[in-house]
Amino acid sequence: MKWINRTCLTIIFMFCSSLYAKQVAFWDFAINGQAYPAGFISTLSAQRSIGVKSMLGLRLGHNLLRHGNLGVQDNERGQGFGGSIDYSYYLKSTRIGWYGTARSDLWFNRVDWKNNIGQSNESSGSTDVIVVQPTVEIGYTWLCKKNFFIRPNLAFGIEINVDTQGEEVGEGAIGLIGLSFGWRKID
């Protein structure tokens, strides 16, 4: 857990130090949704401009998962809460247009599972799992009037179960398609 404390301190330092940079600084606040074959992630996010073409962000949200038979068990369904830190780099200094993001999510999920469904030896249970999900994302930001924006994106990553309390549940590669709606506040 020391790495979580160090990561949080690093993020706070980067946010605070960017407040004193000699540039036009701004925040992007957004509502985000990302669908993947076995679920949906909904988040609220805040990103702070750092450097000329970069942004640093935080997300908090909900992960609704429906692994079905794609997981280890015959049927896996669950949900959880979590968040992420991310770094985005834009091709233009206006921070509109194409961008790339590196993100690391941390999810605290509860998965209800069943095996041998409809048979005399049917079994079920619940698993609490902490998931680390490193992801890379590409997208495009359109700035609309009054500093509102729309941001479609594609992301690819991997789900890694780092702590499992109960039976093993699904993990592995993940592809997401998403859309964000937000507001840009210029300092």
Coordinates of N, CA and C in Angstrom, one line a residue:
M1 N 0.8 -1.2 0.0 CA 0.0 0.0 0.0 C 0.9 1.3 0.0
K2 N 2.2 1.1 0.3 CA 3.0 2.3 0.2 C 3.0 2.9 -1.2
W3 N 2.9 2.1 -2.2 CA 3.0 2.6 -3.6 C 1.7 3.5 -3.8
I4 N 0.6 3.2 -3.2 CA -0.6 4.0 -3.4 C -0.3 5.4 -2.7
N5 N 0.3 5.4 -1.5 CA 0.6 6.7 -0.9 C 1.5 7.5 -1.7
R6 N 2.6 6.9 -2.2 CA 3.6 7.6 -3.0 C 2.9 8.2 -4.3
T7 N 2.1 7.4 -4.9 CA 1.4 7.8 -6.2 C 0.5 9.0 -5.9
C8 N -0.2 9.0 -4.8 CA -1.1 10.1 -4.4 C -0.3 11.3 -4.2
L9 N 0.8 11.2 -3.5 CA 1.6 12.4 -3.2 C 2.2 13.0 -4.5
T10 N 2.6 12.1 -5.4 CA 3.2 12.6 -6.7 C 2.1 13.3 -7.5
I11 N 0.9 12.8 -7.5 CA -0.2 13.5 -8.2 C -0.5 14.8 -7.6
I12 N -0.6 14.9 -6.3 CA -0.9 16.2 -5.6 C 0.2 17.2 -5.9
F13 N 1.5 16.7 -5.9 CA 2.6 17.6 -6.2 C 2.5 18.1 -7.7
M14 N 2.2 17.2 -8.6 CA 2.1 17.6 -10.0 C 1.0 18.6 -10.2
F15 N -0.2 18.4 -9.6 CA -1.3 19.3 -9.7 C -0.9 20.7 -9.1
C16 N -0.4 20.7 -7.9 CA 0.0 22.0 -7.3 C 1.1 22.7 -8.0
S17 N 2.1 22.0 -8.5 CA 3.2 22.7 -9.2 C 2.7 23.3 -10.6
S18 N 1.7 22.7 -11.2 CA 1.2 23.2 -12.4 C 0.4 24.5 -12.2
L19 N 0.0 24.8 -11.0 CA -0.7 26.0 -10.8 C 0.2 27.2 -11.0
Y20 N 1.5 27.1 -10.9 CA 2.4 28.2 -11.0 C 3.1 28.3 -12.3
A21 N 2.8 27.4 -13.3 CA 3.4 27.4 -14.6 C 3.0 28.7 -15.4
K22 N 3.9 29.2 -16.2 CA 3.6 30.5 -16.9 C 3.0 30.1 -18.3
Q23 N 1.7 29.8 -18.2 CA 1.0 29.4 -19.4 C -0.5 29.6 -19.1
V24 N -1.3 29.4 -20.2 CA -2.7 29.4 -20.0 C -3.1 28.1 -19.4
A25 N -3.6 28.1 -18.1 CA -3.9 26.9 -17.4 C -5.4 26.7 -17.4
F26 N -5.8 25.5 -17.4 CA -7.3 25.2 -17.4 C -7.5 23.8 -16.8
W27 N -8.8 23.6 -16.5 CA -9.3 22.3 -16.1 C -10.3 21.8 -17.1
D28 N -10.4 20.5 -17.3 CA -11.4 19.8 -18.0 C -12.2 18.9 -17.0
F29 N -13.5 19.2 -16.9 CA -14.4 18.4 -16.0 C -15.3 17.6 -17.0
A30 N -15.5 16.3 -16.7 CA -16.3 15.5 -17.7 C -17.1 14.4 -17.0
I31 N -18.1 14.0 -17.8 CA -18.8 12.8 -17.5 C -18.4 11.8 -18.6
N32 N -18.0 10.6 -18.2 CA -17.4 9.6 -19.1 C -18.1 8.3 -19.1
G33 N -18.2 7.7 -20.2 CA -18.8 6.3 -20.3 C -17.9 5.5 -21.2
Q34 N -17.5 4.3 -20.8 CA -16.8 3.4 -21.7 C -17.4 2.0 -21.6
A35 N -17.8 1.5 -22.8 CA -18.3 0.2 -22.9 C -17.2 -0.8 -23.4
Y36 N -17.3 -2.0 -22.8 CA -16.4 -3.1 -23.2 C -17.3 -4.4 -23.3
P37 N -16.8 -5.4 -24.0 CA -17.6 -6.6 -24.3 C -18.3 -7.2 -23.1
A38 N -17.7 -7.0 -21.9 CA -18.3 -7.6 -20.7 C -18.6 -6.6 -19.6
G39 N -19.0 -5.4 -20.0 CA -19.4 -4.4 -19.0 C -19.4 -3.0 -19.5
F40 N -19.5 -2.1 -18.5 CA -19.6 -0.6 -18.7 C -19.0 0.1 -17.6
I41 N -18.1 1.1 -17.9 CA -17.5 1.9 -16.9 C -18.0 3.3 -17.0
S42 N -18.6 3.9 -15.9 CA -19.1 5.3 -15.9 C -18.3 6.0 -14.8
T43 N -17.8 7.2 -15.2 CA -16.9 8.0 -14.3 C -17.2 9.5 -14.4
L44 N -16.7 10.2 -13.4 CA -16.6 11.6 -13.4 C -15.1 11.9 -13.4
S45 N -14.6 12.9 -14.2 CA -13.2 13.1 -14.2 C -12.8 14.6 -14.1
A46 N -11.6 14.9 -13.7 CA -11.0 16.2 -13.7 C -9.6 16.1 -14.2
Q47 N -9.3 16.9 -15.2 CA -7.9 16.9 -15.8 C -7.4 18.3 -15.7
R48 N -6.2 18.5 -15.3 CA -5.5 19.8 -15.2 C -4.4 19.9 -16.2
S49 N -4.4 21.0 -16.9 CA -3.3 21.2 -17.9 C -2.0 21.3 -17.2
I50 N -1.0 20.7 -17.8 CA 0.4 20.8 -17.3 C 1.3 20.9 -18.6
G51 N 2.3 21.6 -18.6 CA 3.1 21.7 -19.8 C 2.4 22.4 -20.9
V52 N 2.9 22.3 -22.1 CA 2.3 22.9 -23.3 C 1.2 22.1 -23.9
K53 N 1.4 20.8 -24.0 CA 0.4 19.9 -24.7 C -0.1 18.8 -23.8
S54 N 0.1 18.8 -22.5 CA -0.2 17.7 -21.6 C -1.3 18.1 -20.6
M55 N -1.9 17.0 -20.1 CA -2.8 17.1 -19.0 C -2.7 15.9 -18.0
L56 N -2.9 16.2 -16.8 CA -2.9 15.1 -15.7 C -4.3 15.0 -15.2
G57 N -4.8 13.8 -15.0 CA -6.2 13.7 -14.5 C -6.4 12.6 -13.5
L58 N -7.6 12.8 -12.9 CA -8.2 11.8 -11.9 C -9.6 11.5 -12.3
R59 N -10.0 10.2 -12.1 CA -11.3 9.8 -12.4 C -11.8 9.0 -11.2
L60 N -13.1 9.1 -10.9 CA -13.8 8.3 -9.9 C -15.0 7.7 -10.6
G61 N -15.3 6.4 -10.3 CA -16.5 5.9 -11.0 C -16.9 4.5 -10.6
H62 N -17.8 3.9 -11.4 CA -18.4 2.7 -11.2 C -18.2 1.7 -12.4
N63 N -17.9 0.5 -12.0 CA -17.6 -0.5 -13.1 C -18.7 -1.6 -12.9
L64 N -19.6 -1.7 -14.0 CA -20.6 -2.7 -14.0 C -20.1 -3.8 -14.9
L65 N -19.9 -5.0 -14.4 CA -19.4 -6.1 -15.2 C -20.3 -7.3 -15.4
R66 N -20.3 -7.8 -16.6 CA -21.2 -9.0 -17.0 C -20.3 -9.9 -17.8
H67 N -19.4 -10.6 -17.1 CA -18.4 -11.5 -17.8 C -19.2 -12.6 -18.5
G68 N -20.3 -13.0 -17.9 CA -21.0 -14.2 -18.4 C -20.1 -15.4 -18.3
N69 N -19.9 -16.1 -19.4 CA -19.0 -17.2 -19.4 C -17.6 -16.9 -20.0
L70 N -17.3 -15.6 -20.1 CA -16.0 -15.2 -20.5 C -15.0 -15.2 -19.4
G71 N -15.4 -15.4 -18.2 CA -14.5 -15.4 -17.0 C -14.1 -16.9 -16.7
V72 N -13.6 -17.1 -15.5 CA -13.2 -18.4 -15.0 C -14.4 -19.2 -14.7
Q73 N -15.4 -18.6 -14.1 CA -16.6 -19.4 -13.7 C -17.6 -19.4 -14.9
D74 N -18.7 -20.2 -14.8 CA -19.6 -20.3 -15.9 C -20.4 -19.0 -16.1
N75 N -20.7 -18.3 -15.1 CA -21.4 -17.0 -15.2 C -20.9 -16.1 -14.1
E76 N -20.4 -14.9 -14.5 CA -19.9 -13.9 -13.6 C -20.6 -12.6 -13.8
R77 N -21.1 -12.0 -12.8 CA -21.7 -10.7 -12.8 C -21.3 -9.9 -11.6
G78 N -21.1 -8.6 -11.7 CA -20.8 -7.9 -10.5 C -20.7 -6.4 -10.8
Q79 N -20.1 -5.7 -9.8 CA -19.9 -4.3 -9.9 C -18.9 -3.9 -8.9
G80 N -18.4 -2.6 -9.0 CA -17.5 -2.1 -8.1 C -17.2 -0.6 -8.3
F81 N -16.5 -0.1 -7.4 CA -16.1 1.3 -7.5 C -14.6 1.5 -7.5
G82 N -14.2 2.6 -8.1 CA -12.7 2.8 -8.2 C -12.4 4.1 -8.8
G83 N -11.2 4.2 -9.2 CA -10.7 5.4 -9.8 C -9.4 5.2 -10.6
S84 N -8.9 6.3 -11.1 CA -7.7 6.2 -11.9 C -7.0 7.5 -11.9
I85 N -5.7 7.4 -12.3 CA -4.9 8.5 -12.6 C -4.5 8.4 -14.1
D86 N -4.3 9.5 -14.8 CA -4.0 9.5 -16.2 C -3.1 10.6 -16.6
Y87 N -2.4 10.4 -17.7 CA -1.6 11.4 -18.3 C -2.0 11.5 -19.8
S88 N -2.4 12.7 -20.3 CA -2.8 12.8 -21.7 C -1.8 13.8 -22.4
Y89 N -1.5 13.4 -23.7 CA -0.7 14.3 -24.5 C -1.4 14.6 -25.8
Y90 N -1.5 15.9 -26.1 CA -2.2 16.3 -27.3 C -1.2 16.7 -28.4
L91 N -1.6 16.5 -29.7 CA -0.7 16.8 -30.8 C -0.7 18.3 -30.9
K92 N -1.7 19.1 -30.5 CA -1.7 20.5 -30.6 C -1.7 21.2 -29.2
S93 N -1.0 22.3 -29.1 CA -0.9 23.0 -27.8 C -2.3 23.6 -27.4
T94 N -3.3 23.7 -28.2 CA -4.6 24.1 -27.8 C -5.4 23.0 -27.1
R95 N -4.8 21.8 -27.1 CA -5.4 20.7 -26.4 C -6.8 20.4 -27.0
I96 N -7.0 20.5 -28.3 CA -8.1 20.0 -29.0 C -7.6 19.2 -30.1
G97 N -8.4 18.3 -30.7 CA -7.9 17.4 -31.7 C -7.5 16.1 -31.1
W98 N -6.5 15.4 -31.8 CA -6.0 14.1 -31.4 C -5.2 14.1 -30.1
Y99 N -5.4 13.1 -29.3 CA -4.6 12.9 -28.1 C -4.4 11.4 -27.8
G100 N -3.4 11.2 -26.9 CA -3.2 9.8 -26.4 C -3.1 9.9 -24.9
T101 N -3.6 8.9 -24.3 CA -3.6 8.8 -22.8 C -3.0 7.5 -22.3
A102 N -2.3 7.6 -21.2 CA -1.9 6.4 -20.4 C -2.6 6.5 -19.1
R103 N -3.2 5.4 -18.7 CA -4.1 5.5 -17.5 C -3.9 4.2 -16.7
S104 N -4.0 4.3 -15.4 CA -4.0 3.2 -14.5 C -5.2 3.3 -13.6
D105 N -6.1 2.3 -13.7 CA -7.3 2.2 -12.9 C -7.1 1.3 -11.8
L106 N -7.8 1.5 -10.7 CA -7.9 0.6 -9.5 C -9.3 0.4 -9.2
W107 N -9.8 -0.8 -9.3 CA -11.2 -1.2 -9.1 C -11.4 -2.1 -7.9
F108 N -12.4 -1.9 -7.1 CA -12.7 -2.8 -6.0 C -14.1 -3.4 -6.3
N109 N -14.0 -4.6 -6.9 CA -15.2 -5.2 -7.4 C -15.7 -6.4 -6.6
R110 N -17.0 -6.6 -6.6 CA -17.6 -7.8 -6.0 C -18.3 -8.5 -7.2
V111 N -17.9 -9.8 -7.3 CA -18.4 -10.6 -8.5 C -19.2 -11.8 -7.9
D112 N -20.5 -11.9 -8.3 CA -21.3 -13.0 -8.0 C -21.2 -14.0 -9.2
W113 N -20.9 -15.3 -8.9 CA -20.7 -16.3 -9.9 C -21.5 -17.5 -9.7
K114 N -21.7 -18.3 -10.8 CA -22.4 -19.6 -10.8 C -21.7 -20.5 -11.7
N115 N -21.7 -21.8 -11.3 CA -21.2 -22.9 -12.1 C -22.3 -24.0 -12.3
N116 N -22.2 -24.7 -13.3 CA -23.1 -25.8 -13.6 C -24.5 -25.4 -13.5
I117 N -24.9 -24.3 -14.2 CA -26.2 -23.7 -14.1 C -27.3 -24.7 -14.6
G118 N -28.3 -24.8 -13.8 CA -29.5 -25.7 -14.2 C -29.2 -27.2 -13.9
Q119 N -28.1 -27.5 -13.4 CA -27.8 -28.9 -13.1 C -27.9 -29.2 -11.6
S120 N -27.9 -30.5 -11.3 CA -28.1 -30.8 -9.8 C -26.9 -30.4 -9.0
N121 N -25.7 -30.2 -9.6 CA -24.5 -29.8 -8.9 C -24.2 -28.3 -9.0
E122 N -25.3 -27.5 -9.3 CA -25.1 -26.1 -9.5 C -24.5 -25.5 -8.2
S123 N -23.5 -24.6 -8.4 CA -22.9 -23.9 -7.2 C -22.8 -22.5 -7.5
S124 N -22.7 -21.7 -6.4 CA -22.6 -20.2 -6.6 C -21.8 -19.6 -5.4
G125 N -21.4 -18.4 -5.6 CA -20.7 -17.7 -4.6 C -20.4 -16.3 -5.0
S126 N -19.6 -15.6 -4.1 CA -19.2 -14.2 -4.4 C -17.7 -14.1 -4.2
T127 N -17.1 -13.3 -4.9 CA -15.7 -13.0 -4.8 C -15.5 -11.5 -4.8
D128 N -14.7 -11.1 -3.8 CA -14.2 -9.7 -3.7 C -12.8 -9.6 -4.4
V129 N -12.7 -8.7 -5.3 CA -11.4 -8.7 -6.1 C -11.0 -7.2 -6.3
I130 N -9.7 -7.0 -6.1 CA -9.1 -5.7 -6.4 C -8.4 -5.8 -7.8
V131 N -8.8 -5.0 -8.7 CA -8.3 -5.1 -10.1 C -7.5 -3.8 -10.4
V132 N -6.3 -4.0 -10.9 CA -5.5 -3.0 -11.5 C -5.7 -3.1 -13.0
Q133 N -5.9 -2.0 -13.7 CA -6.2 -2.0 -15.1 C -5.4 -0.9 -15.8
P134 N -4.2 -1.2 -16.2 CA -3.4 -0.2 -17.1 C -4.0 -0.2 -18.5
T135 N -4.1 1.0 -19.0 CA -4.8 1.2 -20.3 C -4.2 2.3 -21.1
V136 N -4.1 2.2 -22.4 CA -3.8 3.2 -23.3 C -5.0 3.6 -24.1
E137 N -5.1 4.9 -24.4 CA -6.3 5.4 -25.0 C -6.0 6.4 -26.1
I138 N -6.7 6.4 -27.2 CA -6.6 7.4 -28.2 C -7.9 8.0 -28.4
G139 N -8.0 9.3 -28.7 CA -9.2 10.0 -28.9 C -9.1 11.3 -29.6
Y140 N -10.2 12.0 -29.7 CA -10.3 13.3 -30.4 C -11.2 14.2 -29.5
T141 N -10.7 15.4 -29.3 CA -11.5 16.4 -28.5 C -12.0 17.5 -29.4
W142 N -13.4 17.6 -29.5 CA -14.0 18.7 -30.2 C -14.5 19.7 -29.1
L143 N -14.0 21.0 -29.2 CA -14.4 22.0 -28.4 C -15.6 22.8 -29.0
C144 N -16.7 22.8 -28.3 CA -17.9 23.5 -28.7 C -18.0 24.9 -28.1
K145 N -19.0 25.6 -28.4 CA -19.2 27.0 -27.9 C -19.3 26.9 -26.3
K146 N -18.9 28.0 -25.7 CA -18.9 28.2 -24.3 C -18.0 27.2 -23.6
N147 N -17.0 26.7 -24.2 CA -16.0 25.8 -23.6 C -16.5 24.4 -23.2
F148 N -17.6 24.0 -23.9 CA -18.0 22.6 -23.7 C -17.3 21.7 -24.7
F149 N -17.1 20.4 -24.4 CA -16.4 19.6 -25.3 C -17.0 18.2 -25.4
I150 N -16.8 17.5 -26.5 CA -17.1 16.1 -26.7 C -15.9 15.4 -27.1
R151 N -15.7 14.2 -26.5 CA -14.4 13.5 -26.7 C -14.7 12.0 -26.9
P152 N -14.8 11.5 -28.1 CA -14.9 10.0 -28.3 C -13.5 9.4 -28.2
N153 N -13.4 8.1 -27.8 CA -12.1 7.5 -27.6 C -12.2 6.0 -27.7
L154 N -11.1 5.4 -28.0 CA -10.8 3.9 -28.0 C -9.7 3.6 -27.0
A155 N -9.9 2.5 -26.3 CA -8.8 2.2 -25.3 C -8.6 0.7 -25.3
F156 N -7.3 0.4 -25.0 CA -6.9 -1.0 -24.9 C -6.1 -1.2 -23.6
G157 N -6.3 -2.3 -22.9 CA -5.5 -2.5 -21.7 C -5.6 -4.0 -21.2
I158 N -5.3 -4.1 -20.0 CA -5.4 -5.5 -19.4 C -5.9 -5.4 -17.9
E159 N -6.8 -6.3 -17.6 CA -7.3 -6.4 -16.2 C -6.4 -7.4 -15.4
I160 N -5.9 -6.9 -14.3 CA -5.0 -7.8 -13.5 C -5.6 -7.9 -12.1
N161 N -6.1 -9.1 -11.7 CA -6.6 -9.3 -10.3 C -5.4 -9.4 -9.4
V162 N -5.3 -8.3 -8.6 CA -4.1 -8.3 -7.6 C -4.4 -8.8 -6.3
D163 N -5.7 -8.9 -5.9 CA -6.1 -9.4 -4.6 C -7.5 -10.1 -4.8
T164 N -7.6 -11.4 -4.5 CA -8.9 -12.1 -4.7 C -9.3 -12.7 -3.4
Q165 N -10.5 -12.4 -2.9 CA -11.0 -13.0 -1.7 C -12.2 -13.9 -2.1
G166 N -12.0 -15.2 -2.3 CA -13.0 -16.1 -2.9 C -12.4 -16.8 -4.1
E167 N -13.3 -17.4 -4.9 CA -12.9 -18.2 -6.1 C -12.3 -17.2 -7.1
E168 N -11.4 -17.7 -7.9 CA -10.8 -16.9 -9.0 C -11.9 -16.5 -10.0
V169 N -11.8 -15.3 -10.5 CA -12.7 -14.7 -11.5 C -11.9 -14.2 -12.7
G170 N -12.6 -13.9 -13.8 CA -12.0 -13.5 -15.0 C -11.1 -12.2 -14.9
E171 N -10.0 -12.3 -15.7 CA -9.1 -11.2 -15.9 C -8.5 -11.3 -17.3
G172 N -7.8 -10.3 -17.8 CA -7.2 -10.4 -19.1 C -7.3 -9.1 -19.9
A173 N -7.1 -9.3 -21.2 CA -7.1 -8.1 -22.1 C -8.5 -7.5 -22.2
I174 N -8.5 -6.2 -22.4 CA -9.8 -5.5 -22.5 C -9.7 -4.4 -23.5
G175 N -10.8 -4.2 -24.3 CA -10.9 -3.2 -25.3 C -12.1 -2.4 -25.0
L176 N -12.0 -1.0 -25.0 CA -13.1 -0.2 -24.6 C -13.4 0.9 -25.7
I177 N -14.7 1.3 -25.8 CA -15.0 2.4 -26.7 C -15.8 3.4 -25.8
G178 N -15.5 4.6 -25.9 CA -16.0 5.6 -24.9 C -16.4 6.9 -25.5
L179 N -17.1 7.7 -24.7 CA -17.5 9.0 -25.1 C -17.6 9.8 -23.8
S180 N -17.0 11.1 -23.9 CA -17.0 12.0 -22.7 C -17.7 13.3 -23.1
F181 N -18.4 13.9 -22.2 CA -19.0 15.2 -22.4 C -18.5 16.0 -21.2
G182 N -18.0 17.2 -21.5 CA -17.4 18.0 -20.5 C -17.4 19.5 -20.7
W183 N -16.8 20.2 -19.7 CA -16.7 21.6 -19.7 C -15.2 22.0 -19.4
R184 N -14.7 22.9 -20.1 CA -13.3 23.4 -19.9 C -13.3 24.7 -19.2
K185 N -12.7 24.8 -18.0 CA -12.6 26.0 -17.2 C -11.2 26.6 -17.3
I186 N -11.1 27.8 -17.9 CA -9.8 28.4 -18.1 C -9.6 29.3 -16.9
D187 N -8.4 29.1 -16.3 CA -8.0 29.9 -15.1 C -7.6 31.3 -15.5

